[in-house]
Amino acid sequence: MKQTLFIVGARGAGKTTIGKLLAEALSYKFVDTDERIQTSSEMTIANLVEQHGWEYFRKYESQTLKAVNQNECVIATGGGMVLLPENRQHMQQNGIVIYLQVPADILVKRLSLNPENSQRPSLTGKSITEEIEGILAEREPLYRECADFIVDASFVTEDIVSSIKSYILNWKNKII
């Protein structure tokens, strides 16, 4: 039985990078909800939020999540996808949710090296360290609540992909 894999985690956790490699390793399709939103809206996420606000963006994000859901697919979600209960429920009911857990200090280091400010607007206007720590404090329980599998994503990319692939293959064997 093939299934949908949803990857959740904070900005900079590696959802897109891991997701693409995992999709390749499993011969699945790959979808990044943030990329899909930017393509369909013809705007960066920062511009979308600036013009329409966070509430509009979160609704758009939910619609995108439901629209991209398909079998044999790895879906990298936006960092805030877990904020709405309907999104957590959708992911839990329609696939396996993988949480890429990364300590705040490593996220700060990654985001400082590759901030992608146009794509990743500041949520609070605070320093990156304060923002990441605050976001993790708020979202960690939500990531954990919907996760079927939690991976320490501070390790080498290939090891993370291998760990997730093993989990998925074992999951399939339990279902059959």
PDB file of C-alpha atoms in Angstrom:
ATOM      1  CA  MET A   1       0.000   0.000   0.000  1.00  0.00           C
ATOM      2  CA  LYS A   2       1.477   3.317  -1.109  1.00  0.00           C
ATOM      3  CA  GLN A   3       0.678   6.396   0.922  1.00  0.00           C
ATOM      4  CA  THR A   4       1.137  10.111   1.292  1.00  0.00           C
ATOM      5  CA  LEU A   5       3.962  11.378   3.484  1.00  0.00           C
ATOM      6  CA  PHE A   6       3.629  14.801   5.083  1.00  0.00           C
ATOM      7  CA  ILE A   7       6.794  16.450   6.364  1.00  0.00           C
ATOM      8  CA  VAL A   8       6.349  19.043   9.110  1.00  0.00           C
ATOM      9  CA  GLY A   9       8.805  21.149  11.073  1.00  0.00           C
ATOM     10  CA  ALA A  10      10.085  24.660  11.583  1.00  0.00           C
ATOM     11  CA  ARG A  11      11.627  26.922   8.949  1.00  0.00           C
ATOM     12  CA  GLY A  12      15.094  25.646   8.200  1.00  0.00           C
ATOM     13  CA  ALA A  13      14.426  22.086   9.402  1.00  0.00           C
ATOM     14  CA  GLY A  14      15.134  20.732   5.917  1.00  0.00           C
ATOM     15  CA  LYS A  15      11.608  19.799   4.847  1.00  0.00           C
ATOM     16  CA  THR A  16      12.177  20.575   1.163  1.00  0.00           C
ATOM     17  CA  THR A  17      15.676  19.105   0.978  1.00  0.00           C
ATOM     18  CA  ILE A  18      14.751  15.926   2.859  1.00  0.00           C
ATOM     19  CA  GLY A  19      11.410  15.696   1.078  1.00  0.00           C
ATOM     20  CA  LYS A  20      12.956  15.748  -2.397  1.00  0.00           C
ATOM     21  CA  LEU A  21      15.549  13.119  -1.484  1.00  0.00           C
ATOM     22  CA  LEU A  22      12.959  10.943   0.254  1.00  0.00           C
ATOM     23  CA  ALA A  23      10.601  11.150  -2.728  1.00  0.00           C
ATOM     24  CA  GLU A  24      13.452  10.103  -4.999  1.00  0.00           C
ATOM     25  CA  ALA A  25      14.424   7.206  -2.689  1.00  0.00           C
ATOM     26  CA  LEU A  26      10.826   5.918  -2.582  1.00  0.00           C
ATOM     27  CA  SER A  27       9.982   6.718  -6.235  1.00  0.00           C
ATOM     28  CA  TYR A  28       7.243   9.086  -5.031  1.00  0.00           C
ATOM     29  CA  LYS A  29       6.239  12.496  -6.363  1.00  0.00           C
ATOM     30  CA  PHE A  30       7.324  15.570  -4.396  1.00  0.00           C
ATOM     31  CA  VAL A  31       5.290  18.676  -3.609  1.00  0.00           C
ATOM     32  CA  ASP A  32       6.315  21.689  -1.537  1.00  0.00           C
ATOM     33  CA  THR A  33       3.209  23.563  -0.346  1.00  0.00           C
ATOM     34  CA  ASP A  34       5.078  26.885  -0.057  1.00  0.00           C
ATOM     35  CA  GLU A  35       6.332  26.565  -3.642  1.00  0.00           C
ATOM     36  CA  ARG A  36       2.838  25.631  -4.834  1.00  0.00           C
ATOM     37  CA  ILE A  37       1.348  28.668  -3.063  1.00  0.00           C
ATOM     38  CA  GLN A  38       3.901  30.991  -4.647  1.00  0.00           C
ATOM     39  CA  THR A  39       3.300  29.510  -8.102  1.00  0.00           C
ATOM     40  CA  SER A  40      -0.501  29.623  -7.907  1.00  0.00           C
ATOM     41  CA  SER A  41      -0.663  33.095  -6.322  1.00  0.00           C
ATOM     42  CA  GLU A  42       2.160  34.454  -8.508  1.00  0.00           C
ATOM     43  CA  MET A  43       3.554  36.109  -5.353  1.00  0.00           C
ATOM     44  CA  THR A  44       6.171  35.393  -2.754  1.00  0.00           C
ATOM     45  CA  ILE A  45       4.793  34.350   0.597  1.00  0.00           C
ATOM     46  CA  ALA A  46       6.089  37.624   2.041  1.00  0.00           C
ATOM     47  CA  ASN A  47       4.106  39.610  -0.573  1.00  0.00           C
ATOM     48  CA  LEU A  48       1.011  37.474  -0.088  1.00  0.00           C
ATOM     49  CA  VAL A  49       1.084  38.070   3.676  1.00  0.00           C
ATOM     50  CA  GLU A  50       1.861  41.763   3.230  1.00  0.00           C
ATOM     51  CA  GLN A  51      -1.063  42.295   0.843  1.00  0.00           C
ATOM     52  CA  HIS A  52      -3.665  39.998   2.407  1.00  0.00           C
ATOM     53  CA  GLY A  53      -2.564  39.221   5.982  1.00  0.00           C
ATOM     54  CA  TRP A  54      -1.700  36.040   7.854  1.00  0.00           C
ATOM     55  CA  GLU A  55      -5.282  34.817   8.204  1.00  0.00           C
ATOM     56  CA  TYR A  56      -5.763  34.859   4.429  1.00  0.00           C
ATOM     57  CA  PHE A  57      -2.416  33.104   3.963  1.00  0.00           C
ATOM     58  CA  ARG A  58      -3.307  30.350   6.470  1.00  0.00           C
ATOM     59  CA  LYS A  59      -6.600  29.684   4.624  1.00  0.00           C
ATOM     60  CA  TYR A  60      -4.756  29.594   1.305  1.00  0.00           C
ATOM     61  CA  GLU A  61      -2.233  27.202   2.861  1.00  0.00           C
ATOM     62  CA  SER A  62      -5.039  24.872   4.051  1.00  0.00           C
ATOM     63  CA  GLN A  63      -6.645  24.835   0.604  1.00  0.00           C
ATOM     64  CA  THR A  64      -3.269  24.048  -0.953  1.00  0.00           C
ATOM     65  CA  LEU A  65      -2.668  21.182   1.478  1.00  0.00           C
ATOM     66  CA  LYS A  66      -5.961  19.552   0.515  1.00  0.00           C
ATOM     67  CA  ALA A  67      -5.414  20.192  -3.204  1.00  0.00           C
ATOM     68  CA  VAL A  68      -1.971  18.550  -3.342  1.00  0.00           C
ATOM     69  CA  ASN A  69      -2.889  15.469  -1.330  1.00  0.00           C
ATOM     70  CA  GLN A  70      -2.269  12.339  -3.415  1.00  0.00           C
ATOM     71  CA  ASN A  71      -0.926   8.814  -3.045  1.00  0.00           C
ATOM     72  CA  GLU A  72       2.747   8.074  -3.572  1.00  0.00           C
ATOM     73  CA  CYS A  73       3.681  11.634  -2.730  1.00  0.00           C
ATOM     74  CA  VAL A  74       5.976  13.365  -0.246  1.00  0.00           C
ATOM     75  CA  ILE A  75       4.525  16.736   0.754  1.00  0.00           C
ATOM     76  CA  ALA A  76       6.794  19.290   2.424  1.00  0.00           C
ATOM     77  CA  THR A  77       4.542  21.643   4.364  1.00  0.00           C
ATOM     78  CA  GLY A  78       5.079  25.227   5.449  1.00  0.00           C
ATOM     79  CA  GLY A  79       6.375  25.627   9.005  1.00  0.00           C
ATOM     80  CA  GLY A  80       3.027  26.951  10.238  1.00  0.00           C
ATOM     81  CA  MET A  81       0.849  24.304   8.570  1.00  0.00           C
ATOM     82  CA  VAL A  82       0.258  22.677  11.960  1.00  0.00           C
ATOM     83  CA  LEU A  83      -1.284  25.826  13.466  1.00  0.00           C
ATOM     84  CA  LEU A  84      -4.804  25.013  12.243  1.00  0.00           C
ATOM     85  CA  PRO A  85      -6.428  21.926  13.786  1.00  0.00           C
ATOM     86  CA  GLU A  86      -8.059  21.084  10.434  1.00  0.00           C
ATOM     87  CA  ASN A  87      -4.602  20.792   8.810  1.00  0.00           C
ATOM     88  CA  ARG A  88      -3.263  18.520  11.540  1.00  0.00           C
ATOM     89  CA  GLN A  89      -6.363  16.346  11.266  1.00  0.00           C
ATOM     90  CA  HIS A  90      -6.151  16.239   7.460  1.00  0.00           C
ATOM     91  CA  MET A  91      -2.528  15.098   7.531  1.00  0.00           C
ATOM     92  CA  GLN A  92      -3.161  12.470  10.213  1.00  0.00           C
ATOM     93  CA  GLN A  93      -6.157  11.046   8.357  1.00  0.00           C
ATOM     94  CA  ASN A  94      -4.557  11.068   4.902  1.00  0.00           C
ATOM     95  CA  GLY A  95      -1.010   9.885   5.374  1.00  0.00           C
ATOM     96  CA  ILE A  96       2.029   9.497   7.584  1.00  0.00           C
ATOM     97  CA  VAL A  97       3.269  12.656   9.296  1.00  0.00           C
ATOM     98  CA  ILE A  98       7.026  12.988   9.757  1.00  0.00           C
ATOM     99  CA  TYR A  99       8.305  15.703  12.076  1.00  0.00           C
ATOM    100  CA  LEU A 100      11.818  16.964  11.344  1.00  0.00           C
ATOM    101  CA  GLN A 101      12.870  18.116  14.792  1.00  0.00           C
ATOM    102  CA  VAL A 102      15.831  20.494  14.989  1.00  0.00           C
ATOM    103  CA  PRO A 103      17.099  22.405  18.050  1.00  0.00           C
ATOM    104  CA  ALA A 104      16.658  26.197  17.929  1.00  0.00           C
ATOM    105  CA  ASP A 105      20.389  26.955  17.807  1.00  0.00           C
ATOM    106  CA  ILE A 106      20.851  24.819  14.681  1.00  0.00           C
ATOM    107  CA  LEU A 107      17.780  26.380  13.015  1.00  0.00           C
ATOM    108  CA  VAL A 108      19.177  29.848  13.713  1.00  0.00           C
ATOM    109  CA  LYS A 109      22.521  28.855  12.199  1.00  0.00           C
ATOM    110  CA  ARG A 110      20.851  27.400   9.084  1.00  0.00           C
ATOM    111  CA  LEU A 111      18.536  30.371   8.584  1.00  0.00           C
ATOM    112  CA  SER A 112      21.400  32.827   9.093  1.00  0.00           C
ATOM    113  CA  LEU A 113      23.366  31.100   6.334  1.00  0.00           C
ATOM    114  CA  ASN A 114      20.399  31.008   3.940  1.00  0.00           C
ATOM    115  CA  PRO A 115      17.686  33.375   5.172  1.00  0.00           C
ATOM    116  CA  GLU A 116      15.531  33.510   1.997  1.00  0.00           C
ATOM    117  CA  ASN A 117      13.912  36.620   3.442  1.00  0.00           C
ATOM    118  CA  SER A 118      11.679  37.169   0.443  1.00  0.00           C
ATOM    119  CA  GLN A 119      10.165  33.715   0.866  1.00  0.00           C
ATOM    120  CA  ARG A 120      10.185  33.508   4.640  1.00  0.00           C
ATOM    121  CA  PRO A 121       8.768  36.652   6.195  1.00  0.00           C
ATOM    122  CA  SER A 122       9.481  37.404   9.831  1.00  0.00           C
ATOM    123  CA  LEU A 123       6.513  36.406  11.948  1.00  0.00           C
ATOM    124  CA  THR A 124       7.313  38.689  14.855  1.00  0.00           C
ATOM    125  CA  GLY A 125       9.857  41.311  13.812  1.00  0.00           C
ATOM    126  CA  LYS A 126      12.167  40.001  16.577  1.00  0.00           C
ATOM    127  CA  SER A 127      15.741  38.797  16.109  1.00  0.00           C
ATOM    128  CA  ILE A 128      16.020  35.449  14.350  1.00  0.00           C
ATOM    129  CA  THR A 129      17.051  33.727  17.602  1.00  0.00           C
ATOM    130  CA  GLU A 130      14.110  35.144  19.584  1.00  0.00           C
ATOM    131  CA  GLU A 131      11.715  34.386  16.756  1.00  0.00           C
ATOM    132  CA  ILE A 132      12.828  30.765  16.316  1.00  0.00           C
ATOM    133  CA  GLU A 133      12.764  30.065  20.064  1.00  0.00           C
ATOM    134  CA  GLY A 134       9.275  31.572  20.352  1.00  0.00           C
ATOM    135  CA  ILE A 135       7.940  29.716  17.334  1.00  0.00           C
ATOM    136  CA  LEU A 136       9.323  26.399  18.556  1.00  0.00           C
ATOM    137  CA  ALA A 137       7.805  26.955  21.999  1.00  0.00           C
ATOM    138  CA  GLU A 138       4.407  27.493  20.348  1.00  0.00           C
ATOM    139  CA  ARG A 139       4.573  24.847  17.635  1.00  0.00           C
ATOM    140  CA  GLU A 140       6.587  21.981  19.167  1.00  0.00           C
ATOM    141  CA  PRO A 141       3.497  20.504  20.892  1.00  0.00           C
ATOM    142  CA  LEU A 142       1.547  20.750  17.614  1.00  0.00           C
ATOM    143  CA  TYR A 143       4.297  19.094  15.574  1.00  0.00           C
ATOM    144  CA  ARG A 144       4.471  16.293  18.156  1.00  0.00           C
ATOM    145  CA  GLU A 145       0.685  15.941  18.343  1.00  0.00           C
ATOM    146  CA  CYS A 146       0.299  15.108  14.670  1.00  0.00           C
ATOM    147  CA  ALA A 147       3.597  13.267  14.086  1.00  0.00           C
ATOM    148  CA  ASP A 148       3.686   9.544  13.431  1.00  0.00           C
ATOM    149  CA  PHE A 149       7.475   9.650  13.371  1.00  0.00           C
ATOM    150  CA  ILE A 150       9.871  12.194  14.867  1.00  0.00           C
ATOM    151  CA  VAL A 151      13.338  12.456  13.328  1.00  0.00           C
ATOM    152  CA  ASP A 152      16.301  14.374  14.716  1.00  0.00           C
ATOM    153  CA  ALA A 153      16.991  16.438  11.607  1.00  0.00           C
ATOM    154  CA  SER A 154      20.227  17.930  12.892  1.00  0.00           C
ATOM    155  CA  PHE A 155      22.150  14.949  11.475  1.00  0.00           C
ATOM    156  CA  VAL A 156      23.531  14.315   7.986  1.00  0.00           C
ATOM    157  CA  THR A 157      20.856  14.532   5.287  1.00  0.00           C
ATOM    158  CA  GLU A 158      21.487  11.016   3.939  1.00  0.00           C
ATOM    159  CA  ASP A 159      21.107   9.522   7.443  1.00  0.00           C
ATOM    160  CA  ILE A 160      17.815  11.356   7.967  1.00  0.00           C
ATOM    161  CA  VAL A 161      16.441  10.109   4.639  1.00  0.00           C
ATOM    162  CA  SER A 162      17.604   6.567   5.406  1.00  0.00           C
ATOM    163  CA  SER A 163      15.951   6.647   8.826  1.00  0.00           C
ATOM    164  CA  ILE A 164      12.638   7.874   7.403  1.00  0.00           C
ATOM    165  CA  LYS A 165      12.747   5.365   4.538  1.00  0.00           C
ATOM    166  CA  SER A 166      13.296   2.498   7.006  1.00  0.00           C
ATOM    167  CA  TYR A 167      10.369   3.718   9.095  1.00  0.00           C
ATOM    168  CA  ILE A 168       8.103   3.935   6.029  1.00  0.00           C
ATOM    169  CA  LEU A 169       9.061   0.474   4.820  1.00  0.00           C
ATOM    170  CA  ASN A 170       8.419  -0.972   8.297  1.00  0.00           C
ATOM    171  CA  TRP A 171       5.102   0.904   8.439  1.00  0.00           C
ATOM    172  CA  LYS A 172       4.046  -0.733   5.173  1.00  0.00           C
ATOM    173  CA  ASN A 173       4.918  -4.189   6.512  1.00  0.00           C
ATOM    174  CA  LYS A 174       2.722  -3.602   9.581  1.00  0.00           C
ATOM    175  CA  ILE A 175      -0.267  -2.666   7.411  1.00  0.00           C
ATOM    176  CA  ILE A 176      -0.082  -5.711   5.134  1.00  0.00           C
TER     177      ILE A 176
END
